[in-house]
Each structure stands twice: as structure tokens, then as C-alpha cells.
Short mmCIF file of C-alpha atoms in Angstrom, two decimals:
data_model
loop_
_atom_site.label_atom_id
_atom_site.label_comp_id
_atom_site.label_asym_id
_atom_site.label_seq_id
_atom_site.Cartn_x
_atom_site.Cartn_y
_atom_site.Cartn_z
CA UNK K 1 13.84 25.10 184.93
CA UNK K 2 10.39 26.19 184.47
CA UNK K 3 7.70 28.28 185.57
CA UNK K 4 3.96 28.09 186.04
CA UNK K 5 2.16 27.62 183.00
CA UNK K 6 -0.10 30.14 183.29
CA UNK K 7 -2.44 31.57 180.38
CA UNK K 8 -0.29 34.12 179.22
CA UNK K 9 -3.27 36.54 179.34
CA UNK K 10 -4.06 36.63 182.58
CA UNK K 11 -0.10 37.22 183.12
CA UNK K 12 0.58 39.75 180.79
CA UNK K 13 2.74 39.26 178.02
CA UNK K 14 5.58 41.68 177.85
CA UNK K 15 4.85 44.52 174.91
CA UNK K 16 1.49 43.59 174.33
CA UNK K 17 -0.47 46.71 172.84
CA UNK K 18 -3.67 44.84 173.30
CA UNK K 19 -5.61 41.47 174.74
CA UNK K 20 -8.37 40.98 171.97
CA UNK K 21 -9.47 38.32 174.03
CA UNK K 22 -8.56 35.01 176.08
CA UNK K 23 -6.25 33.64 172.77
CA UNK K 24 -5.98 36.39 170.89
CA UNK K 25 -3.05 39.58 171.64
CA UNK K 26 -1.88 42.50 169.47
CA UNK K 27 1.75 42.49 169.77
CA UNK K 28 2.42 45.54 167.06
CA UNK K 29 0.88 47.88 165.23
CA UNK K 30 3.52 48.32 162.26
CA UNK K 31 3.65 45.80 160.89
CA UNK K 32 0.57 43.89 162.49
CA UNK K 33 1.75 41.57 164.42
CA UNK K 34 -0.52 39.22 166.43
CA UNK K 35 0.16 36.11 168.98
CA UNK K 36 -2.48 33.42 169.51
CA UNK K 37 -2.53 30.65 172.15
CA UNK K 38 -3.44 27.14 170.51
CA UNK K 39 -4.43 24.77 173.19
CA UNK K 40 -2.67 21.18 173.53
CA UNK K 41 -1.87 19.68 176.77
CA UNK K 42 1.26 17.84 176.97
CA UNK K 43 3.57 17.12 179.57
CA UNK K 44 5.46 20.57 179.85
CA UNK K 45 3.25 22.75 178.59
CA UNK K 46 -0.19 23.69 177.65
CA UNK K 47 -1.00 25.65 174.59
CA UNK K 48 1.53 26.98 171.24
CA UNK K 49 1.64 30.42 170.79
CA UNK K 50 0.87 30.70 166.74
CA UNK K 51 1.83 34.08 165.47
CA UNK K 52 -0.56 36.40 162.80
CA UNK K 53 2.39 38.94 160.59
CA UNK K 54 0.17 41.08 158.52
CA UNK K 55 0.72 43.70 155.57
CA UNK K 56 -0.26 45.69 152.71
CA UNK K 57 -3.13 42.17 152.82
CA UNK K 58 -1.03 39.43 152.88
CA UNK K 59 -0.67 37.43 156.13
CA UNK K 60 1.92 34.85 156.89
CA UNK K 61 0.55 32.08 159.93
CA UNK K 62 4.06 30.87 161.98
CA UNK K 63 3.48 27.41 163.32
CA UNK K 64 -0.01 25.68 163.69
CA UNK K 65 -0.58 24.21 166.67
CA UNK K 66 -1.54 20.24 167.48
CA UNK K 67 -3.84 18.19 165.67
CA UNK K 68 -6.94 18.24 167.90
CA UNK K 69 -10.30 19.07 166.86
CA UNK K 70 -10.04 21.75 169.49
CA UNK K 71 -6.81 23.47 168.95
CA UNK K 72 -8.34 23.90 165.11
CA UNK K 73 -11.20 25.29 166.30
CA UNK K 74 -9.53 28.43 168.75
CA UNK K 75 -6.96 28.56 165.50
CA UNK K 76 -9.95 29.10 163.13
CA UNK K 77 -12.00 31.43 164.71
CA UNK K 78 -9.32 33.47 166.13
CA UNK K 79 -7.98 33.57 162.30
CA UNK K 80 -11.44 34.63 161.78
CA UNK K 81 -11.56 37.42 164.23
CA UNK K 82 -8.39 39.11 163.20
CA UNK K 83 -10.70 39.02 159.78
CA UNK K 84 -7.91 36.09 158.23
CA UNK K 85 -8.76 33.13 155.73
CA UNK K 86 -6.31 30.27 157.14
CA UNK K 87 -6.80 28.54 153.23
CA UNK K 88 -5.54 31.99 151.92
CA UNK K 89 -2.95 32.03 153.91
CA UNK K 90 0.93 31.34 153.51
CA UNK K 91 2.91 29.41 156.45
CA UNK K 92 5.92 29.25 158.16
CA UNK K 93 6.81 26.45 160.33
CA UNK K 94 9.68 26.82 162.65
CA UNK K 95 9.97 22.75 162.80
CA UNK K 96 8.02 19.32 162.49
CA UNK K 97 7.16 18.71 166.33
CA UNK K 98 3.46 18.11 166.19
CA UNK K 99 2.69 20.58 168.74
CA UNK K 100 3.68 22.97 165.62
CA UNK K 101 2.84 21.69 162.53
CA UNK K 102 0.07 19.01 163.31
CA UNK K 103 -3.17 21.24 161.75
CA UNK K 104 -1.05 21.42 158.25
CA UNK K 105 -3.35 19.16 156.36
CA UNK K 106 -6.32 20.54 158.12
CA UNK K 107 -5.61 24.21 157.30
CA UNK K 108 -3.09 24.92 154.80
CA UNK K 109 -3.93 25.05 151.49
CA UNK K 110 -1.87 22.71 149.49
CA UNK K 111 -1.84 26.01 146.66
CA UNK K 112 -0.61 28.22 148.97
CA UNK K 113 2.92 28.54 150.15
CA UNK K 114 4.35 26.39 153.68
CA UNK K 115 7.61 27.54 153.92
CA UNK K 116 9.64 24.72 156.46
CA UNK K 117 13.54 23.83 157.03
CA UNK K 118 15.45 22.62 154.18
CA UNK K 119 17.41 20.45 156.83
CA UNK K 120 14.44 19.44 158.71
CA UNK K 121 12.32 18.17 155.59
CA UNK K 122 15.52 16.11 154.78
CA UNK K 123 15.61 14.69 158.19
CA UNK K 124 12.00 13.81 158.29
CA UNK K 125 12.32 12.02 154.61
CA UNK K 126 15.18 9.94 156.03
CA UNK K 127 13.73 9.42 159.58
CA UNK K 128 10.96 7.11 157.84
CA UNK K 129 13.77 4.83 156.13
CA UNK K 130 14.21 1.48 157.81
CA UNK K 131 18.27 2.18 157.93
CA UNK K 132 17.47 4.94 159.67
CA UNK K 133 15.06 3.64 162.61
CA UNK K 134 17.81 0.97 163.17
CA UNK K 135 20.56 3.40 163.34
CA UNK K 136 18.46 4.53 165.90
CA UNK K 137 18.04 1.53 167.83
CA UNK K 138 21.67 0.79 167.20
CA UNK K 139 23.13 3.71 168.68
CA UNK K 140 20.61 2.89 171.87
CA UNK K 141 21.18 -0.24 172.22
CA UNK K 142 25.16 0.42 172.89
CA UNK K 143 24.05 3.12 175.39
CA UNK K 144 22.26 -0.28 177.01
CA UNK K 145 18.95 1.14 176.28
CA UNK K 146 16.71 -1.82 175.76
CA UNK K 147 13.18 0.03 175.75
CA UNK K 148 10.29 0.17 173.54
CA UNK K 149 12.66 1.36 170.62
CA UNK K 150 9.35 1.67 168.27
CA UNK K 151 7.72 4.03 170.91
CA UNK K 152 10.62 6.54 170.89
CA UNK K 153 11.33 6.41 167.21
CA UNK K 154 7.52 7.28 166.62
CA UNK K 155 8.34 10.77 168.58
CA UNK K 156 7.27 13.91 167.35
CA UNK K 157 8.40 13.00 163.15
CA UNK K 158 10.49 10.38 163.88
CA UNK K 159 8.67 7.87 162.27
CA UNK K 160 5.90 9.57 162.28
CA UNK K 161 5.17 12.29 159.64
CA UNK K 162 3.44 15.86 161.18
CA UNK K 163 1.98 16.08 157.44
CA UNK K 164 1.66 15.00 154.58
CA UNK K 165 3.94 17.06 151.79
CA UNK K 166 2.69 15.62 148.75
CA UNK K 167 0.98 18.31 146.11
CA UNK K 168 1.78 21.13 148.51
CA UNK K 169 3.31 24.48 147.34
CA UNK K 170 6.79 24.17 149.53
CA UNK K 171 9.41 25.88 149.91
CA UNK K 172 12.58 24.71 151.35
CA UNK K 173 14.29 27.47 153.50
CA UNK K 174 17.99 27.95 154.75
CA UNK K 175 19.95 30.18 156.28
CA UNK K 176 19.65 33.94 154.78
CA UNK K 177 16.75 32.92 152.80
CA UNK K 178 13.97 35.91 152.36
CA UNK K 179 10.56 35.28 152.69
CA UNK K 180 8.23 38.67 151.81
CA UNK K 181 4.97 39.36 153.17
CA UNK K 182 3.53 43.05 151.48
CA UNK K 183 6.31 44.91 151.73
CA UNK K 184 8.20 43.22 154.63
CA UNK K 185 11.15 41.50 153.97
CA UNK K 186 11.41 38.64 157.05
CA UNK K 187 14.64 36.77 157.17
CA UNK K 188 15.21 33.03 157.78
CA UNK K 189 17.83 31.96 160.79
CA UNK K 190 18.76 28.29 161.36
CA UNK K 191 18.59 27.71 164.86
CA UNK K 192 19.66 24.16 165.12
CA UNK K 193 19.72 22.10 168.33
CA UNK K 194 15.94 21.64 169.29
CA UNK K 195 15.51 19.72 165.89
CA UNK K 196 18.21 19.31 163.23
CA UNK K 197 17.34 22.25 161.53
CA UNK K 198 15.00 24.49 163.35
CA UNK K 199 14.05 27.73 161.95
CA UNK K 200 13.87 30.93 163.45
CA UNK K 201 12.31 34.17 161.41
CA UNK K 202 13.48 37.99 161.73
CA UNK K 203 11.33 40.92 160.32
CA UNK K 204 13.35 43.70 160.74
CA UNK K 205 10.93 46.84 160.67
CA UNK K 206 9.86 45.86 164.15
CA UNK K 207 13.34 43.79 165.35
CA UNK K 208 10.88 41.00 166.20
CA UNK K 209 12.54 37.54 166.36
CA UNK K 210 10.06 34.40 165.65
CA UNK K 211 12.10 31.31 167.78
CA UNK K 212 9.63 28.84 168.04
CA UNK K 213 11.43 26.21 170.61
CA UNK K 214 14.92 27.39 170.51
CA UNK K 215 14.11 29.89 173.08
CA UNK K 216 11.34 29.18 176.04
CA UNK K 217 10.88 30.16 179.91
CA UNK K 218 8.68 27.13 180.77
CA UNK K 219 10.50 24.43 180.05
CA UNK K 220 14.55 23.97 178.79
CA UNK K 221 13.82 23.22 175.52
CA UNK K 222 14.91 19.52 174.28
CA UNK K 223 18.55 19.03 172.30
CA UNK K 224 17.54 16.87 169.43
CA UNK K 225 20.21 13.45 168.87
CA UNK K 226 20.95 12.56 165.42
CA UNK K 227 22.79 9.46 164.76
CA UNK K 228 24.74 11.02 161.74
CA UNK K 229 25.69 13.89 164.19
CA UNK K 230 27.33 14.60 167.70
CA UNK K 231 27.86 18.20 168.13
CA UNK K 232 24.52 19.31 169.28
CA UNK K 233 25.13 20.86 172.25
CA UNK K 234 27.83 23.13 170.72
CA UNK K 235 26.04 24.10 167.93
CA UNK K 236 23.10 24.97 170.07
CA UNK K 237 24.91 27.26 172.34
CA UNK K 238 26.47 29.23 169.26
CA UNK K 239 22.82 30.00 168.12
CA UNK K 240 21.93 31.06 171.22
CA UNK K 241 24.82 33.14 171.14
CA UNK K 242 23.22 34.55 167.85
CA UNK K 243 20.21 35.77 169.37
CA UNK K 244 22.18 37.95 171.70
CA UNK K 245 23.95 39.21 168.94
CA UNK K 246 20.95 40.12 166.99
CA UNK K 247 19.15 41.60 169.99
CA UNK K 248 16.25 41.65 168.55
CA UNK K 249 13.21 44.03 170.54
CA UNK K 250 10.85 41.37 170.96
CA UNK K 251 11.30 37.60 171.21
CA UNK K 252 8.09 35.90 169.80
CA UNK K 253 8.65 32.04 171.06
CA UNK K 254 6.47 29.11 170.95
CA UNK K 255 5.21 28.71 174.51
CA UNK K 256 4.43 30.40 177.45
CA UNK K 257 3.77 34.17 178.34
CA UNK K 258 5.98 36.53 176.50
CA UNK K 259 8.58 38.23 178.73
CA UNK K 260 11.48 40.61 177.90
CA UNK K 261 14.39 39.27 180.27
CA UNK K 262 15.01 36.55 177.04
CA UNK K 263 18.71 37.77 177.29
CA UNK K 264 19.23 36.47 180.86
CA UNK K 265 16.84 33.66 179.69
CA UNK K 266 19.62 32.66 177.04
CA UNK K 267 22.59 32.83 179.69
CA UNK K 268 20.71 30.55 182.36
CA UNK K 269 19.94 28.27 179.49
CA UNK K 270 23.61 27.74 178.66
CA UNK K 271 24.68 27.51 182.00
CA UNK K 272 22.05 25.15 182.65
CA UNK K 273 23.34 22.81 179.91
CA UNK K 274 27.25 23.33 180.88
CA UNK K 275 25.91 22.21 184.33
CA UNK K 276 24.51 19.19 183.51
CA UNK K 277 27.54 18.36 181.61
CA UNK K 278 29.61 18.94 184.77
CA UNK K 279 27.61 16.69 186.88
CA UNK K 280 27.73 13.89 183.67
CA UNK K 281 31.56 13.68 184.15
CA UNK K 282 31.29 14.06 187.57
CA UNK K 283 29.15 11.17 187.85
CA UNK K 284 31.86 9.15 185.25
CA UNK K 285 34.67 9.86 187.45
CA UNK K 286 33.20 8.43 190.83
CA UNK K 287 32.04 5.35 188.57
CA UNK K 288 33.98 4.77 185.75
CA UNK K 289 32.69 2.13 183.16
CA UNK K 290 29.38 3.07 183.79
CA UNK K 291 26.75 2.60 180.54
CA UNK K 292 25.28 5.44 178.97
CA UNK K 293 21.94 4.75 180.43
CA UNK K 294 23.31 4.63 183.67
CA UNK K 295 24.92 7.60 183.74
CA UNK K 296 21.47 9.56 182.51
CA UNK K 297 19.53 8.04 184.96
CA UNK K 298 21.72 9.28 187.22
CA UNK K 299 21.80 12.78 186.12
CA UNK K 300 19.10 14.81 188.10
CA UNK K 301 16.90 15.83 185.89
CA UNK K 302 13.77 18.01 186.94
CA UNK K 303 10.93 15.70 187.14
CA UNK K 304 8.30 15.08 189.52
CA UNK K 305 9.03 11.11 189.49
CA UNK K 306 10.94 9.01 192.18
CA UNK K 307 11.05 6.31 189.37
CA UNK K 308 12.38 6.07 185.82
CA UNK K 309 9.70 4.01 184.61
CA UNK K 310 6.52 6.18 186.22
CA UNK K 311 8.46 9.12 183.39
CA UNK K 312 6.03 9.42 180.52
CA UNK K 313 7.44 7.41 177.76
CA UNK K 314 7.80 10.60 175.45
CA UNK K 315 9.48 12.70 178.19
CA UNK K 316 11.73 9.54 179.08
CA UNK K 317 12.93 9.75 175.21
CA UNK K 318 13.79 13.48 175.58
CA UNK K 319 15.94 12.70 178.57
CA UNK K 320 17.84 10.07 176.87
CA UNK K 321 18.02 12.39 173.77
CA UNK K 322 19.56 15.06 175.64
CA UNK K 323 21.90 12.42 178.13
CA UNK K 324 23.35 11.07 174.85
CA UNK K 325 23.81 14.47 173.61
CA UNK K 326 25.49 15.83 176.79
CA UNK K 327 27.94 12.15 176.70
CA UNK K 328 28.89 13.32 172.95
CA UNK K 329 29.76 16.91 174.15
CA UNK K 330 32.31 15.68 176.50
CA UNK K 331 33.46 13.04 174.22
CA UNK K 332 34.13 15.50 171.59
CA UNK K 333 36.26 17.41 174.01
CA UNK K 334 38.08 14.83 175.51
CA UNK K 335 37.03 15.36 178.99
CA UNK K 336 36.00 11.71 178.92
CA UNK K 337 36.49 8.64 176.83
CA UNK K 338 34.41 6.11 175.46
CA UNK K 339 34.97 2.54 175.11
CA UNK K 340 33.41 -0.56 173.32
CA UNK K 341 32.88 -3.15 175.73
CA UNK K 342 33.05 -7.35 174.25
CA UNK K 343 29.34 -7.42 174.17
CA UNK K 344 29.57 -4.21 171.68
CA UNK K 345 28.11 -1.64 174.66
CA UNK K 346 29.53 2.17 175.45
CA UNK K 347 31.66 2.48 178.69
CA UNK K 348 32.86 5.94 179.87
CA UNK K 349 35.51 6.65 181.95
CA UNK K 350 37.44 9.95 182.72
CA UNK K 351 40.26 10.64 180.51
CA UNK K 352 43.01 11.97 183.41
#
């Protein structure tokens, strides 16, 4: 599932035309294009690549980085090296997570443009509604998940805001939407799955492909679970199908070294999720009327814990997430069948 987290320079990143030094790397010449490695240690990975697109003097910043005093400072004065204001700069963000938008209010002007995700700003608005925290809880409390509902509804934007949007210059971006930078015209891809409606951004002069999270070698990036919506998985897998189609030259994604095999990447990654669906309804049928929870716990998921409660709190929410997600996937087609139980919980059982 993942690989050493290395820093990327001492690895090599696939393409690179040159290692400015320990965070900064020239990935093109035409346009400039530049990847720097933001440090923030969480429990998969270590730093956010941050990418630099240059031209004709305007420069547009993808993604931020965490909101640590020290993850600013590397951002800053590599900015500074590559000989780049970060208040004179436009942004993109690919989503909220704070690992990726947490030095907005530190670094972004509130003049200058932040483009973000049409769908994702609406989800964040909502996700700090009271109706919405309790569909939350709702939805895992019939799964019999009785945890600390607050502490997973405060992850990553749920419940807890990555900025604040007030007085800024936004702009709301969808599918097909143009963003121009000099005399590069970059074009906006939803990429749902990792978050409702994560971006991805395609400059075509150089066929590079900015994926933020929808793409990674580390770590099998998280399926986000929406109360309003159950067909994650699916639509995940059809955007990964649209990378292949695009085939872009270079995959720029949000952690890790860069590598080039991002094709084969894609086909584990589906596979990986089809798997874990299999063994979900293969775990159903030898124990039918089994809760939700149950049947994730039983799932076995790469982590280096014997226990479920030694699993960091946030990494124990993205497991559930991604269970739930995997349980509406094979609801949705009918491979299993779900059942209200008298005390109002979810059973599953096989549906032959």
C-alpha cells in the first residue's frame, strides 16, 4: 500500500531537470514549473509537495501546505528563492484537507485570487451546520459506531474550517473551468472521491497533470463519505479512469517522490479498492447480520496496530470513512443487502 517516505530528493523524482536544493526541484523549463516539499508530519506521510507554475510573470502557488510555523517558513523562503512574492501570488487549492490549504490565511492575500472547488466550498459551508454534524452521527450511529462523534466530525474541514473565506478574492471552479496564468491556459478537472469535489489542474503546453490526493504512491489515498451521497467508490474509479485517458506526461501529486509508473499506480489502486470490497462481502457471507462496524474492523486494513483502539483517532475515522463507503458500493449493486434492525441499527447479509 505504501512505500518509504523518503525525501523525495535524495530519491530522485522522476523528470526532474534540477534539485535547487533539499525542498526546492525544477520540474520544467517551458513553462516553469517547480515542486516544493512543505514539511508536516502526520500519520502517512511527511511533507506536501506545493507546486510553483510560472509565466510571462505571473505565478500560480497549487496547494499550501499545513499550518505550522515551520511548514510557512520552508514555503516562504523557498517562494523567495525561486524570486516569488507568496502575497502577489494567485492560488489553487486542489481541496480543504489542512495538510493543503492550512497556510491560506497566513499567505494568501485576501486581494489576490484562491481559486478552490465549487463542490468542496459548498460542502465545507454545510459541514459546519448542526443538521449536518448529526447526519453525521446519525448515519454512524446505525453502523453501531458509538465513538467520539465530535472528534471525527472535527476532521480535516469537517467542522473545522482550513480558512477563513470571508473578504477573499474567490473563485469557485468546476469542471472545464479555465484558469490563465501569462499565456497558459490550465484547465480545471473534478476528481471526486478523496473529498466531494477535489480538483485536479491540466496545463497543456507541458501535458502536466496537478492531482493533489487523487493520485499518490505512499499511501491509498482516503474515499471521502458523504451522508447525502453513496456512490463514492464508483465515481472515484471513473476519474481514475480519466487520468489514463488524458495521459498526461507528468503527474504532479501531493505527496511523496514523483515517479512515472502513475499508470500502473492507477490500476493497483483500483484493484486495491475492488479487493477490499471482495473481502467486505466475503466477510458478510460467513457472518451474516453483522453491524457495519463489525464488518470494518474486520476488514484487514494495513496498519501497524494489533488493536482498534491503539489506531490514531484521525486514521480510525478514515477507515470507517472508507468501510462505509466500500458497504454502500456493494449495496448499490446488490451484491449484499442491508437491513434495519428494531433498535434502528444496519445489518448486512448476502443477497443469494
Amino acid at each position: 500500500m505504501s512505500e518509504s517516505e523518503n525525501m523525495p530528493i535524495k530519491v530522485g523524482d522522476a523528470g526532474a531537470l534540477e534539485v535547487i536544493d533539499e525542498n526546492i526541484v525544477k520540474l520544467c523549463a517551458d513553462p516553469e514549473i517547480y515542486k516544493i516539499i512543505v514539511p508536516f508530519e502526520n500519520y502517512s506521510t511527511s511533507a506536501t509537495n506545493c507546486y510553483v507554475i510560472r509565466d510571462a510573470g505571473e505565478v500560480l502557488i497549487v496547494d499550501t501546505g499545513a499550518p505550522t510555523d515551520e511548514a510557512c517558513e520552508v514555503l516562504v523562503e523557498s517562494l523567495g528563492k525561486l524570486g516569488v512574492d507568496p502575497h502577489k501570488a494567485s492560488y489553487f487549492l486542489t481541496h480543504f484537507h489542512l495538510d493543503h490549504a492550512g497556510l491560506v490565511d497566513r499567505l494568501v492575500d485576501r486581494s489576490m485570487p484562491l481559486y478552490l472547488s465549487y463542490a468542496d466550498f459548498i460542502h465545507m459551508v454545510r459541514a459546519r451546520t448542526v443538521s449536518y454534524r448529526n447526519e453525521v452521527i446519525e448515519r454512524m450511529g446505525k453502523e453501531n459506531i458509538a465513538d467520539s462523534h465530535e472528534e471525527y466530525t472535527m476532521r480535516f474541514g469537517v467542522g473545522l474550517d482550513s480558512f477563513d473565506e470571508h473578504g477573499r478574492n474567490l473563485h469557485l471552479m468546476e469542471e472545464g473551468d479555465v484558469i490563465k496564468v501569462g499565456t497558459l491556459e490550465l484547465q480545471v478537472m473534478l476528481t471526486a472521491g478523496h473529498t466531494p469535489g477535489h480538483l485536479s489542474l491540466y496545463e497543456p503546453k507541458s501535458r502536466s497533470l496537478f492531482c493533489g490526493d487523487h493520485i499518490l504512491f505512499v499511501i491509498s489515498p482516503g474515499l471521502a463519505l458523504r451522508p447525502d451521497f453513496d456512490n463514492t467508490l464508483d465515481t472515484y474509479i471513473s476519474n481514475l479512469r480519466r487520468v489514463q485517458e488524458l495521459a498526461p506526461v507528468r503527474l504532479l501529486y501531493s505527496h511523496g517522490r514523483l515517479r512515472g509508473d502513475w499508470n500502473e499506480r492507477i490500476e493497483w489502486l483500483i484493484k486495491h479498492h475492488l479487493d477490499r470490497v471482495e473481502e467486505a462481502q466475503g466477510i458478510i457471507e460467513r457472518a451474516p447480520g453483522m453491524f457495519g462496524k463489525q464488518i470494518i474492523q474486520t476488514i484487514k486494513w494495513n496498519v501497524p496496530y494489533d488493536n482498534w483502539e491503539d489506531i490514531p483517532v484521525m486514521q480510525r475515522w478514515c477507515i470507517l470513512e472508507e468501510g462505509i463507503v466500500f458497504l454502500d458500493y456493494l449495496v448499490n449493486r446488490g451484491s449484499i443487502i442491508r437491513e434495519e434492525d428494531e433498535s434502528g441499527l444496519y445489518r448486512y447479509y448476502a443477497s443469494h
